Amino acid sequence: MIKIDKKKGGLFQFKLKSNNGRTLLKSIPFSSKEKLDNTLNDIKALKGAKAKLFERKTNTDGKFLVELKNSVGEIVGSSGLYSSEAGMENGILNITNSIELGIK
């Protein structure tokens, strides 16, 4: 599920949520709803190409996270931290499912 929030200063942000309401990923702030919508449509077009959508990372504490990228490779969102690589891969699956369910 995708939740869109309007932030202070007229900025927009989307969150990808699991079926149980847990936030899987938060986007960067967008200056307009149109830019946010264009990014979501861009991600929809890429959803079959997981290798292009996701960048896997490890932070300095050894925790894992995922960054979501658009078609030109810009980071448009980040996941929370995962304690294991398997958890991160499961998170990617959940994010992918949220994208497929949330973007029509």
PDB file of N, CA and C in Angstrom:
ATOM      1  N   MET A   1       0.841  -1.163   0.000  1.00  0.00           N
ATOM      2  CA  MET A   1       0.000   0.000   0.000  1.00  0.00           C
ATOM      3  C   MET A   1       0.895   1.237   0.000  1.00  0.00           C
ATOM      4  N   ILE A   2       0.453   2.245  -0.728  1.00  0.00           N
ATOM      5  CA  ILE A   2       1.199   3.493  -0.788  1.00  0.00           C
ATOM      6  C   ILE A   2       0.394   4.571  -0.080  1.00  0.00           C
ATOM      7  N   LYS A   3       1.058   5.262   0.836  1.00  0.00           N
ATOM      8  CA  LYS A   3       0.438   6.367   1.556  1.00  0.00           C
ATOM      9  C   LYS A   3       1.190   7.633   1.184  1.00  0.00           C
ATOM     10  N   ILE A   4       0.439   8.663   0.773  1.00  0.00           N
ATOM     11  CA  ILE A   4       1.045   9.933   0.389  1.00  0.00           C
ATOM     12  C   ILE A   4       0.722  10.962   1.459  1.00  0.00           C
ATOM     13  N   ASP A   5       1.758  11.645   1.920  1.00  0.00           N
ATOM     14  CA  ASP A   5       1.612  12.673   2.944  1.00  0.00           C
ATOM     15  C   ASP A   5       2.050  14.011   2.388  1.00  0.00           C
ATOM     16  N   LYS A   6       1.330  15.064   2.788  1.00  0.00           N
ATOM     17  CA  LYS A   6       1.770  16.423   2.489  1.00  0.00           C
ATOM     18  C   LYS A   6       2.486  16.938   3.722  1.00  0.00           C
ATOM     19  N   LYS A   7       3.709  17.375   3.535  1.00  0.00           N
ATOM     20  CA  LYS A   7       4.560  17.842   4.629  1.00  0.00           C
ATOM     21  C   LYS A   7       4.564  19.366   4.693  1.00  0.00           C
ATOM     22  N   LYS A   8       5.206  19.880   5.723  1.00  0.00           N
ATOM     23  CA  LYS A   8       5.373  21.328   5.856  1.00  0.00           C
ATOM     24  C   LYS A   8       6.096  21.880   4.631  1.00  0.00           C
ATOM     25  N   GLY A   9       5.775  23.096   4.282  1.00  0.00           N
ATOM     26  CA  GLY A   9       6.424  23.735   3.148  1.00  0.00           C
ATOM     27  C   GLY A   9       5.916  23.251   1.807  1.00  0.00           C
ATOM     28  N   GLY A  10       4.802  22.532   1.800  1.00  0.00           N
ATOM     29  CA  GLY A  10       4.221  22.063   0.544  1.00  0.00           C
ATOM     30  C   GLY A  10       4.927  20.878  -0.077  1.00  0.00           C
ATOM     31  N   LEU A  11       5.768  20.187   0.688  1.00  0.00           N
ATOM     32  CA  LEU A  11       6.469  19.012   0.178  1.00  0.00           C
ATOM     33  C   LEU A  11       5.585  17.766   0.302  1.00  0.00           C
ATOM     34  N   PHE A  12       5.817  16.807  -0.580  1.00  0.00           N
ATOM     35  CA  PHE A  12       5.067  15.556  -0.576  1.00  0.00           C
ATOM     36  C   PHE A  12       6.028  14.388  -0.397  1.00  0.00           C
ATOM     37  N   GLN A  13       5.552  13.343   0.288  1.00  0.00           N
ATOM     38  CA  GLN A  13       6.358  12.148   0.534  1.00  0.00           C
ATOM     39  C   GLN A  13       5.434  10.945   0.461  1.00  0.00           C
ATOM     40  N   PHE A  14       5.958   9.833  -0.064  1.00  0.00           N
ATOM     41  CA  PHE A  14       5.167   8.608  -0.027  1.00  0.00           C
ATOM     42  C   PHE A  14       5.843   7.595   0.878  1.00  0.00           C
ATOM     43  N   LYS A  15       5.021   6.729   1.436  1.00  0.00           N
ATOM     44  CA  LYS A  15       5.491   5.606   2.236  1.00  0.00           C
ATOM     45  C   LYS A  15       4.899   4.339   1.653  1.00  0.00           C
ATOM     46  N   LEU A  16       5.728   3.317   1.541  1.00  0.00           N
ATOM     47  CA  LEU A  16       5.243   1.997   1.161  1.00  0.00           C
ATOM     48  C   LEU A  16       5.006   1.231   2.442  1.00  0.00           C
ATOM     49  N   LYS A  17       3.790   0.701   2.586  1.00  0.00           N
ATOM     50  CA  LYS A  17       3.422   0.017   3.818  1.00  0.00           C
ATOM     51  C   LYS A  17       3.041  -1.433   3.518  1.00  0.00           C
ATOM     52  N   SER A  18       3.313  -2.291   4.491  1.00  0.00           N
ATOM     53  CA  SER A  18       2.923  -3.698   4.382  1.00  0.00           C
ATOM     54  C   SER A  18       1.428  -3.825   4.664  1.00  0.00           C
ATOM     55  N   ASN A  19       0.894  -5.013   4.458  1.00  0.00           N
ATOM     56  CA  ASN A  19      -0.531  -5.260   4.729  1.00  0.00           C
ATOM     57  C   ASN A  19      -0.898  -5.004   6.181  1.00  0.00           C
ATOM     58  N   ASN A  20       0.064  -5.213   7.093  1.00  0.00           N
ATOM     59  CA  ASN A  20      -0.230  -4.998   8.516  1.00  0.00           C
ATOM     60  C   ASN A  20       0.064  -3.559   8.961  1.00  0.00           C
ATOM     61  N   GLY A  21       0.377  -2.669   8.001  1.00  0.00           N
ATOM     62  CA  GLY A  21       0.561  -1.264   8.313  1.00  0.00           C
ATOM     63  C   GLY A  21       1.980  -0.831   8.639  1.00  0.00           C
ATOM     64  N   ARG A  22       2.918  -1.757   8.628  1.00  0.00           N
ATOM     65  CA  ARG A  22       4.317  -1.429   8.929  1.00  0.00           C
ATOM     66  C   ARG A  22       4.932  -0.663   7.753  1.00  0.00           C
ATOM     67  N   THR A  23       5.647   0.414   8.042  1.00  0.00           N
ATOM     68  CA  THR A  23       6.317   1.188   6.996  1.00  0.00           C
ATOM     69  C   THR A  23       7.545   0.422   6.513  1.00  0.00           C
ATOM     70  N   LEU A  24       7.557   0.126   5.221  1.00  0.00           N
ATOM     71  CA  LEU A  24       8.661  -0.607   4.615  1.00  0.00           C
ATOM     72  C   LEU A  24       9.704   0.334   4.031  1.00  0.00           C
ATOM     73  N   LEU A  25       9.252   1.494   3.550  1.00  0.00           N
ATOM     74  CA  LEU A  25      10.146   2.410   2.871  1.00  0.00           C
ATOM     75  C   LEU A  25       9.527   3.801   2.887  1.00  0.00           C
ATOM     76  N   LYS A  26      10.374   4.820   3.061  1.00  0.00           N
ATOM     77  CA  LYS A  26       9.948   6.221   2.997  1.00  0.00           C
ATOM     78  C   LYS A  26      10.681   6.886   1.843  1.00  0.00           C
ATOM     79  N   SER A  27       9.954   7.717   1.118  1.00  0.00           N
ATOM     80  CA  SER A  27      10.571   8.423   0.001  1.00  0.00           C
ATOM     81  C   SER A  27      11.283   9.684   0.468  1.00  0.00           C
ATOM     82  N   ILE A  28      12.034  10.231  -0.444  1.00  0.00           N
ATOM     83  CA  ILE A  28      12.574  11.568  -0.251  1.00  0.00           C
ATOM     84  C   ILE A  28      11.400  12.547  -0.367  1.00  0.00           C
ATOM     85  N   PRO A  29      11.548  13.785   0.096  1.00  0.00           N
ATOM     86  CA  PRO A  29      10.481  14.773  -0.112  1.00  0.00           C
ATOM     87  C   PRO A  29      10.484  15.267  -1.561  1.00  0.00           C
ATOM     88  N   PHE A  30       9.289  15.456  -2.100  1.00  0.00           N
ATOM     89  CA  PHE A  30       9.127  15.980  -3.457  1.00  0.00           C
ATOM     90  C   PHE A  30       8.502  17.364  -3.372  1.00  0.00           C
ATOM     91  N   SER A  31       8.902  18.239  -4.274  1.00  0.00           N
ATOM     92  CA  SER A  31       8.423  19.622  -4.234  1.00  0.00           C
ATOM     93  C   SER A  31       6.991  19.779  -4.733  1.00  0.00           C
ATOM     94  N   SER A  32       6.474  18.764  -5.409  1.00  0.00           N
ATOM     95  CA  SER A  32       5.089  18.842  -5.881  1.00  0.00           C
ATOM     96  C   SER A  32       4.488  17.443  -5.949  1.00  0.00           C
ATOM     97  N   LYS A  33       3.173  17.397  -5.925  1.00  0.00           N
ATOM     98  CA  LYS A  33       2.458  16.119  -6.059  1.00  0.00           C
ATOM     99  C   LYS A  33       2.722  15.533  -7.441  1.00  0.00           C
ATOM    100  N   GLU A  34       2.854  16.393  -8.434  1.00  0.00           N
ATOM    101  CA  GLU A  34       3.123  15.943  -9.804  1.00  0.00           C
ATOM    102  C   GLU A  34       4.463  15.205  -9.880  1.00  0.00           C
ATOM    103  N   LYS A  35       5.498  15.745  -9.230  1.00  0.00           N
ATOM    104  CA  LYS A  35       6.810  15.079  -9.235  1.00  0.00           C
ATOM    105  C   LYS A  35       6.737  13.742  -8.510  1.00  0.00           C
ATOM    106  N   LEU A  36       5.999  13.688  -7.407  1.00  0.00           N
ATOM    107  CA  LEU A  36       5.815  12.436  -6.679  1.00  0.00           C
ATOM    108  C   LEU A  36       5.099  11.431  -7.573  1.00  0.00           C
ATOM    109  N   ASP A  37       4.009  11.849  -8.222  1.00  0.00           N
ATOM    110  CA  ASP A  37       3.262  10.951  -9.107  1.00  0.00           C
ATOM    111  C   ASP A  37       4.125  10.464 -10.269  1.00  0.00           C
ATOM    112  N   ASN A  38       4.920  11.349 -10.844  1.00  0.00           N
ATOM    113  CA  ASN A  38       5.813  10.952 -11.936  1.00  0.00           C
ATOM    114  C   ASN A  38       6.824   9.904 -11.470  1.00  0.00           C
ATOM    115  N   THR A  39       7.333  10.069 -10.254  1.00  0.00           N
ATOM    116  CA  THR A  39       8.280   9.097  -9.699  1.00  0.00           C
ATOM    117  C   THR A  39       7.597   7.748  -9.486  1.00  0.00           C
ATOM    118  N   LEU A  40       6.385   7.759  -8.942  1.00  0.00           N
ATOM    119  CA  LEU A  40       5.659   6.505  -8.741  1.00  0.00           C
ATOM    120  C   LEU A  40       5.389   5.806 -10.078  1.00  0.00           C
ATOM    121  N   ASN A  41       5.041   6.563 -11.100  1.00  0.00           N
ATOM    122  CA  ASN A  41       4.822   5.973 -12.421  1.00  0.00           C
ATOM    123  C   ASN A  41       6.112   5.421 -12.999  1.00  0.00           C
ATOM    124  N   ASP A  42       7.222   6.102 -12.753  1.00  0.00           N
ATOM    125  CA  ASP A  42       8.535   5.638 -13.185  1.00  0.00           C
ATOM    126  C   ASP A  42       8.872   4.310 -12.500  1.00  0.00           C
ATOM    127  N   ILE A  43       8.612   4.234 -11.208  1.00  0.00           N
ATOM    128  CA  ILE A  43       8.876   3.003 -10.457  1.00  0.00           C
ATOM    129  C   ILE A  43       7.992   1.871 -10.966  1.00  0.00           C
ATOM    130  N   LYS A  44       6.738   2.192 -11.254  1.00  0.00           N
ATOM    131  CA  LYS A  44       5.819   1.183 -11.796  1.00  0.00           C
ATOM    132  C   LYS A  44       6.386   0.575 -13.073  1.00  0.00           C
ATOM    133  N   ALA A  45       6.931   1.421 -13.934  1.00  0.00           N
ATOM    134  CA  ALA A  45       7.501   0.942 -15.191  1.00  0.00           C
ATOM    135  C   ALA A  45       8.708   0.031 -14.962  1.00  0.00           C
ATOM    136  N   LEU A  46       9.399   0.216 -13.833  1.00  0.00           N
ATOM    137  CA  LEU A  46      10.600  -0.570 -13.533  1.00  0.00           C
ATOM    138  C   LEU A  46      10.336  -1.786 -12.652  1.00  0.00           C
ATOM    139  N   LYS A  47       9.113  -1.949 -12.159  1.00  0.00           N
ATOM    140  CA  LYS A  47       8.882  -2.938 -11.103  1.00  0.00           C
ATOM    141  C   LYS A  47       9.300  -4.363 -11.452  1.00  0.00           C
ATOM    142  N   GLY A  48       9.385  -4.686 -12.732  1.00  0.00           N
ATOM    143  CA  GLY A  48       9.849  -6.012 -13.117  1.00  0.00           C
ATOM    144  C   GLY A  48      11.370  -6.134 -13.123  1.00  0.00           C
ATOM    145  N   ALA A  49      12.054  -5.025 -13.034  1.00  0.00           N
ATOM    146  CA  ALA A  49      13.523  -5.008 -13.097  1.00  0.00           C
ATOM    147  C   ALA A  49      14.083  -4.693 -11.717  1.00  0.00           C
ATOM    148  N   LYS A  50      13.975  -5.648 -10.794  1.00  0.00           N
ATOM    149  CA  LYS A  50      14.400  -5.412  -9.406  1.00  0.00           C
ATOM    150  C   LYS A  50      15.843  -4.956  -9.292  1.00  0.00           C
ATOM    151  N   ALA A  51      16.704  -5.440 -10.166  1.00  0.00           N
ATOM    152  CA  ALA A  51      18.112  -5.061 -10.081  1.00  0.00           C
ATOM    153  C   ALA A  51      18.297  -3.564 -10.281  1.00  0.00           C
ATOM    154  N   LYS A  52      17.431  -2.939 -11.075  1.00  0.00           N
ATOM    155  CA  LYS A  52      17.530  -1.500 -11.308  1.00  0.00           C
ATOM    156  C   LYS A  52      16.872  -0.700 -10.193  1.00  0.00           C
ATOM    157  N   LEU A  53      15.871  -1.275  -9.551  1.00  0.00           N
ATOM    158  CA  LEU A  53      15.106  -0.561  -8.533  1.00  0.00           C
ATOM    159  C   LEU A  53      15.815  -0.453  -7.199  1.00  0.00           C
ATOM    160  N   PHE A  54      16.560  -1.473  -6.812  1.00  0.00           N
ATOM    161  CA  PHE A  54      17.055  -1.559  -5.440  1.00  0.00           C
ATOM    162  C   PHE A  54      18.570  -1.542  -5.359  1.00  0.00           C
ATOM    163  N   GLU A  55      19.064  -0.786  -4.385  1.00  0.00           N
ATOM    164  CA  GLU A  55      20.479  -0.818  -4.046  1.00  0.00           C
ATOM    165  C   GLU A  55      20.576  -1.308  -2.607  1.00  0.00           C
ATOM    166  N   ARG A  56      21.271  -2.405  -2.421  1.00  0.00           N
ATOM    167  CA  ARG A  56      21.437  -2.994  -1.092  1.00  0.00           C
ATOM    168  C   ARG A  56      22.664  -2.377  -0.433  1.00  0.00           C
ATOM    169  N   LYS A  57      22.526  -2.044   0.849  1.00  0.00           N
ATOM    170  CA  LYS A  57      23.629  -1.405   1.570  1.00  0.00           C
ATOM    171  C   LYS A  57      23.745  -1.981   2.972  1.00  0.00           C
ATOM    172  N   THR A  58      24.913  -1.763   3.565  1.00  0.00           N
ATOM    173  CA  THR A  58      25.154  -2.111   4.966  1.00  0.00           C
ATOM    174  C   THR A  58      25.686  -0.855   5.645  1.00  0.00           C
ATOM    175  N   ASN A  59      25.114  -0.520   6.810  1.00  0.00           N
ATOM    176  CA  ASN A  59      25.599   0.675   7.510  1.00  0.00           C
ATOM    177  C   ASN A  59      26.816   0.324   8.380  1.00  0.00           C
ATOM    178  N   THR A  60      27.339   1.296   9.087  1.00  0.00           N
ATOM    179  CA  THR A  60      28.556   1.090   9.877  1.00  0.00           C
ATOM    180  C   THR A  60      28.353   0.162  11.067  1.00  0.00           C
ATOM    181  N   ASP A  61      27.099  -0.044  11.468  1.00  0.00           N
ATOM    182  CA  ASP A  61      26.799  -0.969  12.568  1.00  0.00           C
ATOM    183  C   ASP A  61      26.518  -2.384  12.080  1.00  0.00           C
ATOM    184  N   GLY A  62      26.672  -2.626  10.777  1.00  0.00           N
ATOM    185  CA  GLY A  62      26.433  -3.949  10.217  1.00  0.00           C
ATOM    186  C   GLY A  62      24.970  -4.249   9.943  1.00  0.00           C
ATOM    187  N   LYS A  63      24.116  -3.231   9.989  1.00  0.00           N
ATOM    188  CA  LYS A  63      22.696  -3.404   9.671  1.00  0.00           C
ATOM    189  C   LYS A  63      22.506  -3.211   8.172  1.00  0.00           C
ATOM    190  N   PHE A  64      21.471  -3.834   7.647  1.00  0.00           N
ATOM    191  CA  PHE A  64      21.204  -3.805   6.216  1.00  0.00           C
ATOM    192  C   PHE A  64      20.044  -2.863   5.909  1.00  0.00           C
ATOM    193  N   LEU A  65      20.116  -2.231   4.735  1.00  0.00           N
ATOM    194  CA  LEU A  65      19.019  -1.384   4.284  1.00  0.00           C
ATOM    195  C   LEU A  65      18.955  -1.412   2.770  1.00  0.00           C
ATOM    196  N   VAL A  66      17.834  -0.924   2.261  1.00  0.00           N
ATOM    197  CA  VAL A  66      17.592  -0.904   0.822  1.00  0.00           C
ATOM    198  C   VAL A  66      17.265   0.522   0.420  1.00  0.00           C
ATOM    199  N   GLU A  67      17.814   0.945  -0.701  1.00  0.00           N
ATOM    200  CA  GLU A  67      17.437   2.229  -1.262  1.00  0.00           C
ATOM    201  C   GLU A  67      16.726   1.977  -2.593  1.00  0.00           C
ATOM    202  N   LEU A  68      15.631   2.697  -2.793  1.00  0.00           N
ATOM    203  CA  LEU A  68      14.827   2.582  -4.007  1.00  0.00           C
ATOM    204  C   LEU A  68      15.297   3.646  -4.987  1.00  0.00           C
ATOM    205  N   LYS A  69      15.509   3.230  -6.246  1.00  0.00           N
ATOM    206  CA  LYS A  69      16.019   4.164  -7.247  1.00  0.00           C
ATOM    207  C   LYS A  69      15.024   4.298  -8.397  1.00  0.00           C
ATOM    208  N   ASN A  70      15.068   5.448  -9.067  1.00  0.00           N
ATOM    209  CA  ASN A  70      14.223   5.657 -10.234  1.00  0.00           C
ATOM    210  C   ASN A  70      14.966   5.193 -11.488  1.00  0.00           C
ATOM    211  N   SER A  71      14.393   5.465 -12.652  1.00  0.00           N
ATOM    212  CA  SER A  71      14.968   4.955 -13.901  1.00  0.00           C
ATOM    213  C   SER A  71      16.315   5.568 -14.258  1.00  0.00           C
ATOM    214  N   VAL A  72      16.648   6.723 -13.698  1.00  0.00           N
ATOM    215  CA  VAL A  72      17.964   7.332 -13.971  1.00  0.00           C
ATOM    216  C   VAL A  72      18.948   7.096 -12.839  1.00  0.00           C
ATOM    217  N   GLY A  73      18.588   6.225 -11.904  1.00  0.00           N
ATOM    218  CA  GLY A  73      19.501   5.832 -10.840  1.00  0.00           C
ATOM    219  C   GLY A  73      19.523   6.733  -9.624  1.00  0.00           C
ATOM    220  N   GLU A  74      18.621   7.704  -9.549  1.00  0.00           N
ATOM    221  CA  GLU A  74      18.562   8.579  -8.380  1.00  0.00           C
ATOM    222  C   GLU A  74      17.829   7.871  -7.246  1.00  0.00           C
ATOM    223  N   ILE A  75      18.334   8.030  -6.035  1.00  0.00           N
ATOM    224  CA  ILE A  75      17.687   7.433  -4.876  1.00  0.00           C
ATOM    225  C   ILE A  75      16.444   8.240  -4.542  1.00  0.00           C
ATOM    226  N   VAL A  76      15.295   7.541  -4.475  1.00  0.00           N
ATOM    227  CA  VAL A  76      14.026   8.217  -4.197  1.00  0.00           C
ATOM    228  C   VAL A  76      13.401   7.750  -2.881  1.00  0.00           C
ATOM    229  N   GLY A  77      14.027   6.773  -2.224  1.00  0.00           N
ATOM    230  CA  GLY A  77      13.514   6.311  -0.942  1.00  0.00           C
ATOM    231  C   GLY A  77      14.452   5.337  -0.274  1.00  0.00           C
ATOM    232  N   SER A  78      14.244   5.146   1.041  1.00  0.00           N
ATOM    233  CA  SER A  78      15.080   4.235   1.832  1.00  0.00           C
ATOM    234  C   SER A  78      14.222   3.418   2.778  1.00  0.00           C
ATOM    235  N   SER A  79      14.650   2.202   3.005  1.00  0.00           N
ATOM    236  CA  SER A  79      13.965   1.322   3.952  1.00  0.00           C
ATOM    237  C   SER A  79      14.449   1.587   5.363  1.00  0.00           C
ATOM    238  N   GLY A  80      13.826   0.929   6.298  1.00  0.00           N
ATOM    239  CA  GLY A  80      14.347   0.876   7.647  1.00  0.00           C
ATOM    240  C   GLY A  80      15.531  -0.073   7.678  1.00  0.00           C
ATOM    241  N   LEU A  81      16.076  -0.293   8.857  1.00  0.00           N
ATOM    242  CA  LEU A  81      17.231  -1.177   9.004  1.00  0.00           C
ATOM    243  C   LEU A  81      16.782  -2.612   9.270  1.00  0.00           C
ATOM    244  N   TYR A  82      17.536  -3.548   8.721  1.00  0.00           N
ATOM    245  CA  TYR A  82      17.311  -4.973   8.914  1.00  0.00           C
ATOM    246  C   TYR A  82      18.523  -5.555   9.628  1.00  0.00           C
ATOM    247  N   SER A  83      18.292  -6.522  10.491  1.00  0.00           N
ATOM    248  CA  SER A  83      19.400  -7.118  11.242  1.00  0.00           C
ATOM    249  C   SER A  83      20.118  -8.216  10.465  1.00  0.00           C
ATOM    250  N   SER A  84      19.505  -8.694   9.378  1.00  0.00           N
ATOM    251  CA  SER A  84      20.145  -9.749   8.596  1.00  0.00           C
ATOM    252  C   SER A  84      19.938  -9.496   7.103  1.00  0.00           C
ATOM    253  N   GLU A  85      20.804 -10.100   6.322  1.00  0.00           N
ATOM    254  CA  GLU A  85      20.684  -9.989   4.875  1.00  0.00           C
ATOM    255  C   GLU A  85      19.401 -10.664   4.392  1.00  0.00           C
ATOM    256  N   ALA A  86      19.050 -11.793   5.008  1.00  0.00           N
ATOM    257  CA  ALA A  86      17.807 -12.487   4.647  1.00  0.00           C
ATOM    258  C   ALA A  86      16.591 -11.607   4.938  1.00  0.00           C
ATOM    259  N   GLY A  87      16.635 -10.894   6.058  1.00  0.00           N
ATOM    260  CA  GLY A  87      15.554  -9.970   6.392  1.00  0.00           C
ATOM    261  C   GLY A  87      15.442  -8.860   5.362  1.00  0.00           C
ATOM    262  N   MET A  88      16.584  -8.363   4.906  1.00  0.00           N
ATOM    263  CA  MET A  88      16.589  -7.318   3.880  1.00  0.00           C
ATOM    264  C   MET A  88      15.988  -7.847   2.581  1.00  0.00           C
ATOM    265  N   GLU A  89      16.363  -9.053   2.193  1.00  0.00           N
ATOM    266  CA  GLU A  89      15.821  -9.632   0.959  1.00  0.00           C
ATOM    267  C   GLU A  89      14.307  -9.842   1.076  1.00  0.00           C
ATOM    268  N   ASN A  90      13.849 -10.239   2.251  1.00  0.00           N
ATOM    269  CA  ASN A  90      12.409 -10.359   2.483  1.00  0.00           C
ATOM    270  C   ASN A  90      11.752  -8.982   2.414  1.00  0.00           C
ATOM    271  N   GLY A  91      12.440  -7.967   2.926  1.00  0.00           N
ATOM    272  CA  GLY A  91      11.949  -6.600   2.834  1.00  0.00           C
ATOM    273  C   GLY A  91      11.802  -6.148   1.390  1.00  0.00           C
ATOM    274  N   ILE A  92      12.764  -6.507   0.550  1.00  0.00           N
ATOM    275  CA  ILE A  92      12.683  -6.170  -0.877  1.00  0.00           C
ATOM    276  C   ILE A  92      11.455  -6.822  -1.499  1.00  0.00           C
ATOM    277  N   LEU A  93      11.207  -8.068  -1.152  1.00  0.00           N
ATOM    278  CA  LEU A  93      10.014  -8.763  -1.648  1.00  0.00           C
ATOM    279  C   LEU A  93       8.744  -8.041  -1.200  1.00  0.00           C
ATOM    280  N   ASN A  94       8.701  -7.637   0.064  1.00  0.00           N
ATOM    281  CA  ASN A  94       7.532  -6.920   0.575  1.00  0.00           C
ATOM    282  C   ASN A  94       7.375  -5.555  -0.089  1.00  0.00           C
ATOM    283  N   ILE A  95       8.485  -4.855  -0.311  1.00  0.00           N
ATOM    284  CA  ILE A  95       8.436  -3.557  -0.990  1.00  0.00           C
ATOM    285  C   ILE A  95       7.910  -3.742  -2.417  1.00  0.00           C
ATOM    286  N   THR A  96       8.437  -4.746  -3.104  1.00  0.00           N
ATOM    287  CA  THR A  96       7.992  -5.029  -4.470  1.00  0.00           C
ATOM    288  C   THR A  96       6.498  -5.315  -4.500  1.00  0.00           C
ATOM    289  N   ASN A  97       6.029  -6.126  -3.549  1.00  0.00           N
ATOM    290  CA  ASN A  97       4.601  -6.433  -3.493  1.00  0.00           C
ATOM    291  C   ASN A  97       3.781  -5.173  -3.219  1.00  0.00           C
ATOM    292  N   SER A  98       4.277  -4.297  -2.353  1.00  0.00           N
ATOM    293  CA  SER A  98       3.582  -3.040  -2.057  1.00  0.00           C
ATOM    294  C   SER A  98       3.517  -2.160  -3.287  1.00  0.00           C
ATOM    295  N   ILE A  99       4.581  -2.140  -4.063  1.00  0.00           N
ATOM    296  CA  ILE A  99       4.578  -1.360  -5.296  1.00  0.00           C
ATOM    297  C   ILE A  99       3.524  -1.912  -6.246  1.00  0.00           C
ATOM    298  N   GLU A 100       3.497  -3.234  -6.393  1.00  0.00           N
ATOM    299  CA  GLU A 100       2.541  -3.853  -7.326  1.00  0.00           C
ATOM    300  C   GLU A 100       1.105  -3.638  -6.882  1.00  0.00           C
ATOM    301  N   LEU A 101       0.846  -3.683  -5.580  1.00  0.00           N
ATOM    302  CA  LEU A 101      -0.507  -3.495  -5.071  1.00  0.00           C
ATOM    303  C   LEU A 101      -0.917  -2.028  -5.033  1.00  0.00           C
ATOM    304  N   GLY A 102       0.060  -1.153  -4.798  1.00  0.00           N
ATOM    305  CA  GLY A 102      -0.273   0.242  -4.569  1.00  0.00           C
ATOM    306  C   GLY A 102      -0.299   1.120  -5.799  1.00  0.00           C
ATOM    307  N   ILE A 103       0.341   0.689  -6.861  1.00  0.00           N
ATOM    308  CA  ILE A 103       0.391   1.506  -8.072  1.00  0.00           C
ATOM    309  C   ILE A 103      -0.429   0.805  -9.153  1.00  0.00           C
ATOM    310  N   LYS A 104      -1.502   1.403  -9.496  1.00  0.00           N
ATOM    311  CA  LYS A 104      -2.398   0.821 -10.511  1.00  0.00           C
ATOM    312  C   LYS A 104      -2.188   1.496 -11.842  1.00  0.00           C
TER     313      LYS A 104
END
